[in-house]
Amino acid sequence: MKISEDYRKMLKIVTMYYEQGLTQAVIAQKMGISRPVISKILQQAKETGVVSISIKDESAHVVELALRVEEKYQLADVIVIPANEQKQVEAVKKEVSLAAAACLKERLKAGMSVGLSWGTTLADMIDEMPYYSFPTINVCPLVGGVSSEHLYFDTNHLVFRLAEKLNSRCQYFYAPALAESIKLADVLNKTQLLGKALNQARNVDLAIIGVGNPNKSSTWKRLGYIEAEELKMIKETGVKGDAVASLFDKNGQTVNNEISKRMLGIKVEDLVTIPDVMIIGCGKEKAESIKSLLLGKCCTILVIDQTIAEALV
């Protein structure tokens, strides 16, 4: 097969650049061609299939998945942790927690405010946080507290623990996450104490939240806050997930049923105005709930496992 001079030149440039590791500037000097022309020829080589680049690393697939999720939902950052049948669920959860802790550390700045919801995911992330010193950071709750028997998941406890890890300040939310009745929730929402806590929560620089799917798996359900009657109501009112003080629908909007009205804290609609919202999730059953929040523009940063990422794309 006869090779044209232009094609020969392309192959030579490609070989020097990819095989020999020469810079575009050195190749330009050797070939007597300007550097922009070298760059153009290298681009043509990729476009015509002369050069095919593949990354030989097991993490490449999840990085590519993360980029696809990031682009599809217009997010600032997405971290995807590898998950497969051979990998234990607890091992994946630990890696997600470690990644979330590292992601949080990268975003910490003096004087900022960080808001937390509650649940196992956030508790695990704080477990993985090393100790730092950010005395001017303020950590505050986004929702009310849970009963003392479930202290490990409680937002006030998590706020205290994160503040301890960061050597920072913190505030508390002196109200339950779920009031006993709508009437009590209305009374508490009118108090100055709660008004101040909610205002502070709505104005954080970074919110970190977990997401549940009460139709399948949720901390609310597991801890016994949502029972058979409530589950029936959840199904009948089109609830796709729970986050902060909301049960939300497929579009990431609060479903104003009796349970949502009893929840105390900021609603998913409040997340839209917070500069950065990090959602942490693990387990395929959470994919549907997370997708709803992404459609509602309630998130900017995602730290998830591979099963969720694959379901999202």
Tab-separated table of N, CA and C in Angstrom, residues 24 99 121 167 231 235 275:
chain	number	residue	atom	x	y	z
A	24	GLN	N	5.626	18.777	21.914
A	24	GLN	CA	5.222	19.368	20.638
A	24	GLN	C	6.243	20.395	20.167
A	99	ALA	N	-14.016	8.875	50.754
A	99	ALA	CA	-14.021	9.822	49.633
A	99	ALA	C	-14.774	11.094	50.005
A	121	THR	N	-24.963	7.608	56.875
A	121	THR	CA	-23.969	8.003	55.874
A	121	THR	C	-23.083	9.126	56.388
A	167	ASN	N	-11.933	21.301	65.028
A	167	ASN	CA	-11.574	22.302	66.042
A	167	ASN	C	-12.304	23.616	65.744
A	231	LEU	N	-46.076	4.312	55.868
A	231	LEU	CA	-45.578	3.754	54.603
A	231	LEU	C	-46.667	3.725	53.537
A	235	LYS	N	-46.524	5.787	49.898
A	235	LYS	CA	-46.765	5.191	48.577
A	235	LYS	C	-47.903	5.886	47.847
A	275	PRO	N	-24.991	27.537	48.124
A	275	PRO	CA	-23.937	27.491	47.088
A	275	PRO	C	-23.463	26.082	46.741
